Amino acid sequence: VLYMVAFKSRNEAAKADAAAYLETIAQSIWTGFDGVWFVKTGKNAVEIRDRLKCLSAPDEGIAIALLAGFAAWHGFDAESEKWLLKHL
């Protein structure tokens, strides 16, 4: 399953910990933007959220969206577009 994971944090160490966690659960991963990852994993959104929640402050946000074959994007290089197309 492919998810877009957004982790908003002012704490750079927390973002690094989030990235490290996502790397451990990912079958494939691509960093789209600062704090945004596209992750192919067998975990579900609630499991991912619950793990990332302990890394964030109460006023910071986490969003996890299932990407199920319908997506649109703009401004990515050819390698990034190829990754997205392969995993959608």
The first five atom37 places (N, CA, C, CB, O) and aatype in JSON, in Angstrom:
{
  "aatype": [19, 10, 18, 12, 19, 0, 13, 11, 15, 1, 2, 6, 0, 0, 11, 0, 3, 0, 0, 0, 18, 10, 6, 16, 9, 0, 5, 15, 9, 17, 16, 7, 13, 3, 7, 19, 17, 13, 19, 11, 16, 7, 11, 2, 0, 19, 6, 9, 1, 3, 1, 10, 11, 4, 10, 15, 0, 14, 3, 6, 7, 9, 0, 9, 0, 10, 10, 0, 7, 13, 0, 0, 17, 8, 7, 13, 3, 0, 6, 15, 6, 11, 17, 10, 10, 11, 8, 10],
  "atom_mask": [
    [1, 1, 1, 1, 1],
    [1, 1, 1, 1, 1],
    [1, 1, 1, 1, 1],
    [1, 1, 1, 1, 1],
    [1, 1, 1, 1, 1],
    [1, 1, 1, 1, 1],
    [1, 1, 1, 1, 1],
    [1, 1, 1, 1, 1],
    [1, 1, 1, 1, 1],
    [1, 1, 1, 1, 1],
    [1, 1, 1, 1, 1],
    [1, 1, 1, 1, 1],
    [1, 1, 1, 1, 1],
    [1, 1, 1, 1, 1],
    [1, 1, 1, 1, 1],
    [1, 1, 1, 1, 1],
    [1, 1, 1, 1, 1],
    [1, 1, 1, 1, 1],
    [1, 1, 1, 1, 1],
    [1, 1, 1, 1, 1],
    [1, 1, 1, 1, 1],
    [1, 1, 1, 1, 1],
    [1, 1, 1, 1, 1],
    [1, 1, 1, 1, 1],
    [1, 1, 1, 1, 1],
    [1, 1, 1, 1, 1],
    [1, 1, 1, 1, 1],
    [1, 1, 1, 1, 1],
    [1, 1, 1, 1, 1],
    [1, 1, 1, 1, 1],
    [1, 1, 1, 1, 1],
    [1, 1, 1, 0, 1],
    [1, 1, 1, 1, 1],
    [1, 1, 1, 1, 1],
    [1, 1, 1, 0, 1],
    [1, 1, 1, 1, 1],
    [1, 1, 1, 1, 1],
    [1, 1, 1, 1, 1],
    [1, 1, 1, 1, 1],
    [1, 1, 1, 1, 1],
    [1, 1, 1, 1, 1],
    [1, 1, 1, 0, 1],
    [1, 1, 1, 1, 1],
    [1, 1, 1, 1, 1],
    [1, 1, 1, 1, 1],
    [1, 1, 1, 1, 1],
    [1, 1, 1, 1, 1],
    [1, 1, 1, 1, 1],
    [1, 1, 1, 1, 1],
    [1, 1, 1, 1, 1],
    [1, 1, 1, 1, 1],
    [1, 1, 1, 1, 1],
    [1, 1, 1, 1, 1],
    [1, 1, 1, 1, 1],
    [1, 1, 1, 1, 1],
    [1, 1, 1, 1, 1],
    [1, 1, 1, 1, 1],
    [1, 1, 1, 1, 1],
    [1, 1, 1, 1, 1],
    [1, 1, 1, 1, 1],
    [1, 1, 1, 0, 1],
    [1, 1, 1, 1, 1],
    [1, 1, 1, 1, 1],
    [1, 1, 1, 1, 1],
    [1, 1, 1, 1, 1],
    [1, 1, 1, 1, 1],
    [1, 1, 1, 1, 1],
    [1, 1, 1, 1, 1],
    [1, 1, 1, 0, 1],
    [1, 1, 1, 1, 1],
    [1, 1, 1, 1, 1],
    [1, 1, 1, 1, 1],
    [1, 1, 1, 1, 1],
    [1, 1, 1, 1, 1],
    [1, 1, 1, 0, 1],
    [1, 1, 1, 1, 1],
    [1, 1, 1, 1, 1],
    [1, 1, 1, 1, 1],
    [1, 1, 1, 1, 1],
    [1, 1, 1, 1, 1],
    [1, 1, 1, 1, 1],
    [1, 1, 1, 1, 1],
    [1, 1, 1, 1, 1],
    [1, 1, 1, 1, 1],
    [1, 1, 1, 1, 1],
    [1, 1, 1, 1, 1],
    [1, 1, 1, 1, 1],
    [1, 1, 1, 1, 1]
  ],
  "atom_positions": [
    [[0.85, -1.17, 0.0], [0.0, 0.0, 0.0], [0.9, 1.23, 0.0], [-0.97, 0.0, 1.22], [1.91, 1.26, 0.69]],
    [[0.53, 2.24, -0.77], [1.31, 3.47, -0.86], [0.61, 4.59, -0.09], [1.54, 3.87, -2.33], [-0.57, 4.85, -0.31]],
    [[1.36, 5.23, 0.8], [0.85, 6.36, 1.58], [1.69, 7.59, 1.32], [0.84, 6.02, 3.08], [2.88, 7.51, 1.03]],
    [[1.05, 8.74, 1.43], [1.77, 9.99, 1.54], [1.72, 10.36, 3.01], [1.14, 11.13, 0.61], [0.64, 10.48, 3.59]],
    [[2.89, 10.54, 3.61], [3.0, 10.84, 5.03], [3.58, 12.24, 5.17], [3.88, 9.79, 5.77], [4.67, 12.53, 4.68]],
    [[2.83, 13.11, 5.86], [3.3, 14.47, 6.14], [3.48, 14.61, 7.64], [2.29, 15.55, 5.59], [2.57, 14.32, 8.42]],
    [[4.66, 15.05, 8.04], [5.0, 15.19, 9.45], [5.52, 16.61, 9.66], [6.07, 14.11, 9.9], [6.63, 16.93, 9.26]],
    [[4.71, 17.44, 10.29], [5.07, 18.83, 10.52], [5.65, 18.96, 11.93], [3.83, 19.77, 10.33], [4.96, 18.72, 12.92]],
    [[6.92, 19.35, 12.0], [7.57, 19.51, 13.29], [8.63, 20.59, 13.2], [8.18, 18.18, 13.76], [9.32, 20.71, 12.19]],
    [[8.75, 21.37, 14.25], [9.81, 22.36, 14.33], [11.12, 21.73, 14.81], [9.4, 23.51, 15.27], [12.18, 22.33, 14.72]],
    [[11.03, 20.52, 15.31], [12.15, 19.81, 15.89], [12.84, 18.97, 14.81], [11.69, 18.93, 17.07], [12.28, 17.97, 14.34]],
    [[14.03, 19.36, 14.43], [14.75, 18.64, 13.37], [15.08, 17.21, 13.78], [16.03, 19.39, 13.0], [15.07, 16.31, 12.94]],
    [[15.37, 16.99, 15.07], [15.66, 15.63, 15.53], [14.42, 14.74, 15.4], [16.16, 15.66, 17.0], [14.54, 13.57, 15.05]],
    [[13.24, 15.29, 15.69], [12.0, 14.53, 15.55], [11.76, 14.17, 14.08], [10.79, 15.33, 16.11], [11.33, 13.06, 13.78]],
    [[12.04, 15.12, 13.17], [11.88, 14.81, 11.74], [12.85, 13.72, 11.3], [12.1, 16.08, 10.89], [12.5, 12.85, 10.52]],
    [[14.07, 13.78, 11.82], [15.05, 12.75, 11.49], [14.6, 11.39, 12.04], [16.44, 13.12, 12.05], [14.76, 10.37, 11.37]],
    [[14.05, 11.38, 13.25], [13.54, 10.13, 13.83], [12.36, 9.6, 13.02], [13.12, 10.36, 15.29], [12.24, 8.39, 12.83]],
    [[11.49, 10.5, 12.55], [10.35, 10.08, 11.72], [10.86, 9.45, 10.42], [9.42, 11.28, 11.41], [10.38, 8.4, 10.01]],
    [[11.83, 10.1, 9.79], [12.4, 9.56, 8.56], [13.03, 8.19, 8.8], [13.45, 10.53, 7.98], [12.87, 7.28, 7.99]],
    [[13.75, 8.05, 9.91], [14.38, 6.76, 10.23], [13.33, 5.67, 10.44], [15.26, 6.89, 11.49], [13.5, 4.55, 9.97]],
    [[12.25, 6.01, 11.16], [11.17, 5.03, 11.37], [10.56, 4.61, 10.03], [10.08, 5.61, 12.29], [10.38, 3.43, 9.77]],
    [[10.25, 5.59, 9.19], [9.63, 5.28, 7.91], [10.54, 4.41, 7.05], [9.28, 6.57, 7.15], [10.07, 3.52, 6.34]],
    [[11.85, 4.65, 7.12], [12.8, 3.8, 6.38], [12.71, 2.35, 6.85], [14.24, 4.32, 6.56], [12.85, 1.43, 6.04]],
    [[12.48, 2.14, 8.15], [12.45, 0.77, 8.67], [11.2, 0.01, 8.26], [12.55, 0.8, 10.17], [11.23, -1.22, 8.17]],
    [[10.1, 0.7, 8.0], [8.86, 0.01, 7.64], [8.61, -0.01, 6.13], [7.68, 0.67, 8.33], [7.7, -0.68, 5.66]],
    [[9.42, 0.71, 5.38], [9.16, 0.9, 3.96], [9.67, -0.26, 3.12], [9.78, 2.18, 3.48], [10.79, -0.76, 3.3]],
    [[8.83, -0.68, 2.19], [9.28, -1.57, 1.13], [9.97, -0.72, 0.06], [8.1, -2.4, 0.52], [10.88, -1.17, -0.63]],
    [[9.5, 0.52, -0.05], [10.09, 1.53, -0.93], [9.69, 2.88, -0.36], [9.6, 1.36, -2.43], [8.61, 3.04, 0.19]],
    [[10.59, 3.87, -0.5], [10.31, 5.2, 0.06], [10.93, 6.27, -0.82], [10.84, 5.32, 1.51], [11.99, 6.06, -1.42]],
    [[10.26, 7.4, -0.89], [10.77, 8.55, -1.63], [10.4, 9.79, -0.83], [10.18, 8.61, -3.09], [9.25, 9.96, -0.42]],
    [[11.37, 10.66, -0.62], [11.13, 11.91, 0.08], [10.72, 12.95, -0.95], [12.39, 12.38, 0.88], [11.52, 13.33, -1.81]],
    [[9.48, 13.41, -0.85], [8.98, 14.38, -1.82], [9.38, 15.8, -1.47], [0.0, 0.0, 0.0], [9.86, 16.54, -2.33]],
    [[9.18, 16.18, -0.24], [9.46, 17.53, 0.26], [9.97, 17.4, 1.69], [8.19, 18.45, 0.2], [9.99, 16.3, 2.25]],
    [[10.36, 18.5, 2.26], [10.76, 18.5, 3.67], [9.57, 18.09, 4.53], [11.28, 19.9, 4.09], [8.55, 18.77, 4.57]],
    [[9.71, 16.96, 5.21], [8.64, 16.49, 6.08], [7.53, 15.72, 5.38], [0.0, 0.0, 0.0], [6.52, 15.4, 6.0]],
    [[7.72, 15.4, 4.09], [6.71, 14.64, 3.33], [7.4, 13.46, 2.65], [5.98, 15.55, 2.27], [8.39, 13.62, 1.93]],
    [[6.86, 12.28, 2.9], [7.4, 11.06, 2.32], [6.29, 10.3, 1.6], [8.07, 10.18, 3.4], [5.13, 10.36, 2.0]],
    [[6.66, 9.59, 0.57], [5.79, 8.63, -0.09], [6.34, 7.26, 0.29], [5.74, 8.84, -1.67], [7.49, 6.94, -0.02]],
    [[5.52, 6.46, 0.97], [5.99, 5.23, 1.58], [5.13, 4.06, 1.14], [5.98, 5.35, 3.11], [3.91, 4.07, 1.31]],
    [[5.77, 3.06, 0.57], [5.08, 1.8, 0.27], [5.38, 0.86, 1.43], [5.54, 1.18, -1.12], [6.54, 0.57, 1.71]],
    [[4.33, 0.39, 2.11], [4.49, -0.41, 3.31], [3.29, -1.32, 3.53], [4.71, 0.48, 4.53], [2.22, -1.09, 2.96]],
    [[3.48, -2.33, 4.34], [2.38, -3.2, 4.74], [1.67, -2.69, 5.99], [0.0, 0.0, 0.0], [0.63, -3.23, 6.37]],
    [[2.22, -1.66, 6.64], [1.58, -1.07, 7.82], [0.33, -0.32, 7.4], [2.56, -0.13, 8.58], [0.21, 0.08, 6.24]],
    [[-0.6, -0.11, 8.34], [-1.76, 0.71, 8.01], [-1.56, 2.14, 8.54], [-3.06, 0.08, 8.61], [-0.63, 2.39, 9.31]],
    [[-2.42, 3.04, 8.13], [-2.27, 4.45, 8.46], [-2.3, 4.71, 9.96], [-3.35, 5.25, 7.79], [-1.56, 5.55, 10.46]],
    [[-3.14, 3.99, 10.68], [-3.25, 4.18, 12.13], [-1.95, 3.77, 12.82], [-4.44, 3.38, 12.71], [-1.48, 4.46, 13.73]],
    [[-1.37, 2.64, 12.4], [-0.1, 2.2, 12.98], [1.0, 3.24, 12.75], [0.32, 0.86, 12.37], [1.77, 3.54, 13.66]],
    [[1.06, 3.78, 11.55], [2.07, 4.79, 11.22], [1.84, 6.05, 12.05], [2.04, 5.13, 9.7], [2.78, 6.59, 12.65]],
    [[0.6, 6.52, 12.09], [0.28, 7.71, 12.87], [0.62, 7.54, 14.35], [-1.19, 8.04, 12.73], [1.23, 8.42, 14.96]],
    [[0.25, 6.41, 14.9], [0.48, 6.19, 16.32], [1.97, 6.2, 16.65], [-0.14, 4.88, 16.77], [2.36, 6.7, 17.7]],
    [[2.79, 5.65, 15.77], [4.24, 5.66, 16.01], [4.82, 7.08, 15.87], [4.95, 4.71, 15.03], [5.66, 7.49, 16.67]],
    [[4.35, 7.81, 14.87], [4.87, 9.17, 14.66], [4.35, 10.14, 15.71], [4.48, 9.67, 13.27], [5.01, 11.13, 16.03]],
    [[3.17, 9.86, 16.26], [2.55, 10.74, 17.25], [3.47, 10.94, 18.46], [1.2, 10.16, 17.71], [3.53, 12.04, 19.01]],
    [[4.17, 9.92, 18.86], [5.04, 10.04, 20.03], [6.27, 10.9, 19.73], [5.48, 8.66, 20.5], [7.0, 11.26, 20.66]],
    [[6.51, 11.24, 18.47], [7.64, 12.09, 18.11], [7.25, 13.55, 17.98], [8.25, 11.61, 16.82], [8.12, 14.41, 17.84]],
    [[5.96, 13.85, 18.01], [5.51, 15.22, 17.74], [4.98, 15.9, 19.0], [4.43, 15.22, 16.67], [4.53, 15.24, 19.93]],
    [[5.06, 17.21, 18.99], [4.49, 18.02, 20.07], [2.98, 18.13, 19.84], [5.15, 19.45, 20.13], [2.51, 17.91, 18.72]],
    [[2.22, 18.46, 20.89], [0.75, 18.52, 20.75], [0.26, 19.5, 19.68], [0.14, 18.91, 22.08], [-0.82, 19.3, 19.12]],
    [[1.02, 20.55, 19.38], [0.57, 21.53, 18.39], [1.15, 21.28, 17.0], [0.93, 22.93, 18.85], [1.05, 22.13, 16.12]],
    [[1.77, 20.12, 16.81], [2.32, 19.78, 15.5], [1.43, 18.73, 14.84], [3.77, 19.27, 15.63], [0.66, 18.05, 15.52]],
    [[1.55, 18.59, 13.52], [0.6, 17.75, 12.81], [1.2, 16.59, 12.05], [0.0, 0.0, 0.0], [2.37, 16.61, 11.65]],
    [[0.36, 15.58, 11.86], [0.69, 14.41, 11.08], [-0.51, 14.13, 10.18], [1.04, 13.16, 11.99], [-1.65, 14.13, 10.65]],
    [[-0.26, 13.9, 8.91], [-1.32, 13.49, 8.0], [-0.81, 12.31, 7.19], [-1.76, 14.68, 7.05], [0.32, 12.31, 6.7]],
    [[-1.65, 11.3, 7.06], [-1.3, 10.1, 6.31], [-2.44, 9.83, 5.34], [-1.03, 8.88, 7.26], [-3.58, 9.64, 5.76]],
    [[-2.13, 9.81, 4.06], [-3.15, 9.61, 3.04], [-2.82, 8.38, 2.2], [-3.29, 10.86, 2.15], [-1.69, 8.24, 1.72]],
    [[-3.79, 7.52, 2.02], [-3.65, 6.36, 1.16], [-3.71, 6.83, -0.29], [-4.75, 5.3, 1.45], [-4.63, 7.55, -0.68]],
    [[-2.75, 6.42, -1.07], [-2.75, 6.74, -2.5], [-3.15, 5.47, -3.24], [-1.35, 7.27, -2.99], [-2.41, 4.49, -3.24]],
    [[-4.32, 5.5, -3.85], [-4.89, 4.3, -4.44], [-5.0, 4.39, -5.96], [-6.25, 4.03, -3.85], [-6.03, 4.04, -6.53]],
    [[-3.94, 4.85, -6.6], [-3.93, 4.86, -8.06], [-4.39, 6.15, -8.7], [0.0, 0.0, 0.0], [-4.19, 6.34, -9.9]],
    [[-5.01, 7.04, -7.94], [-5.46, 8.3, -8.48], [-4.63, 9.41, -7.85], [-6.99, 8.52, -8.23], [-4.7, 9.64, -6.64]],
    [[-3.84, 10.07, -8.67], [-2.97, 11.12, -8.13], [-2.61, 12.09, -9.26], [-1.68, 10.5, -7.5], [-2.69, 11.75, -10.44]],
    [[-2.22, 13.27, -8.87], [-1.74, 14.27, -9.83], [-0.59, 15.01, -9.17], [-2.89, 15.26, -10.27], [-0.58, 15.18, -7.95]],
    [[0.35, 15.46, -9.94], [1.48, 16.19, -9.39], [2.04, 17.11, -10.46], [2.56, 15.24, -8.86], [1.67, 17.03, -11.63]],
    [[2.95, 17.97, -10.05], [3.57, 18.93, -10.96], [4.94, 19.31, -10.42], [2.68, 20.19, -11.15], [5.1, 19.45, -9.2]],
    [[5.9, 19.48, -11.27], [7.18, 20.04, -10.89], [8.23, 19.08, -10.37], [0.0, 0.0, 0.0], [9.23, 19.51, -9.8]],
    [[8.02, 17.78, -10.56], [9.02, 16.81, -10.11], [9.91, 16.41, -11.29], [8.33, 15.56, -9.51], [9.5, 16.48, -12.44]],
    [[11.14, 16.0, -10.97], [12.05, 15.57, -12.03], [11.6, 14.2, -12.56], [13.52, 15.5, -11.51], [10.73, 13.55, -11.99]],
    [[12.22, 13.79, -13.66], [11.81, 12.54, -14.33], [11.96, 11.33, -13.43], [12.64, 12.34, -15.6], [11.11, 10.44, -13.45]],
    [[13.03, 11.26, -12.63], [13.24, 10.12, -11.74], [12.13, 10.04, -10.68], [14.61, 10.23, -11.06], [11.66, 8.95, -10.36]],
    [[11.73, 11.18, -10.15], [10.66, 11.22, -9.15], [9.33, 10.8, -9.76], [10.55, 12.63, -8.55], [8.58, 10.03, -9.16]],
    [[9.03, 11.3, -10.95], [7.79, 10.91, -11.63], [7.78, 9.41, -11.91], [7.63, 11.7, -12.94], [6.75, 8.75, -11.77]],
    [[8.93, 8.87, -12.31], [9.02, 7.43, -12.58], [8.74, 6.63, -11.31], [10.43, 7.07, -13.14], [8.05, 5.61, -11.37]],
    [[9.28, 7.09, -10.15], [9.03, 6.4, -8.9], [7.55, 6.42, -8.56], [9.84, 7.03, -7.77], [6.98, 5.39, -8.19]],
    [[6.91, 7.58, -8.68], [5.49, 7.7, -8.39], [4.66, 6.78, -9.29], [5.04, 9.14, -8.55], [3.78, 6.06, -8.8]],
    [[4.93, 6.82, -10.57], [4.17, 5.98, -11.5], [4.35, 4.48, -11.21], [4.6, 6.28, -12.94], [3.41, 3.7, -11.34]],
    [[5.56, 4.09, -10.83], [5.84, 2.69, -10.53], [5.05, 2.21, -9.31], [7.33, 2.48, -10.31], [4.6, 1.06, -9.29]],
    [[4.9, 3.05, -8.32], [4.32, 2.62, -7.05], [2.84, 2.95, -6.87], [5.08, 3.23, -5.94], [2.23, 2.5, -5.9]],
    [[2.26, 3.71, -7.77], [0.82, 3.99, -7.65], [0.0, 2.83, -8.17], [0.46, 5.27, -8.42], [-1.23, 2.89, -8.15]]
  ]
}
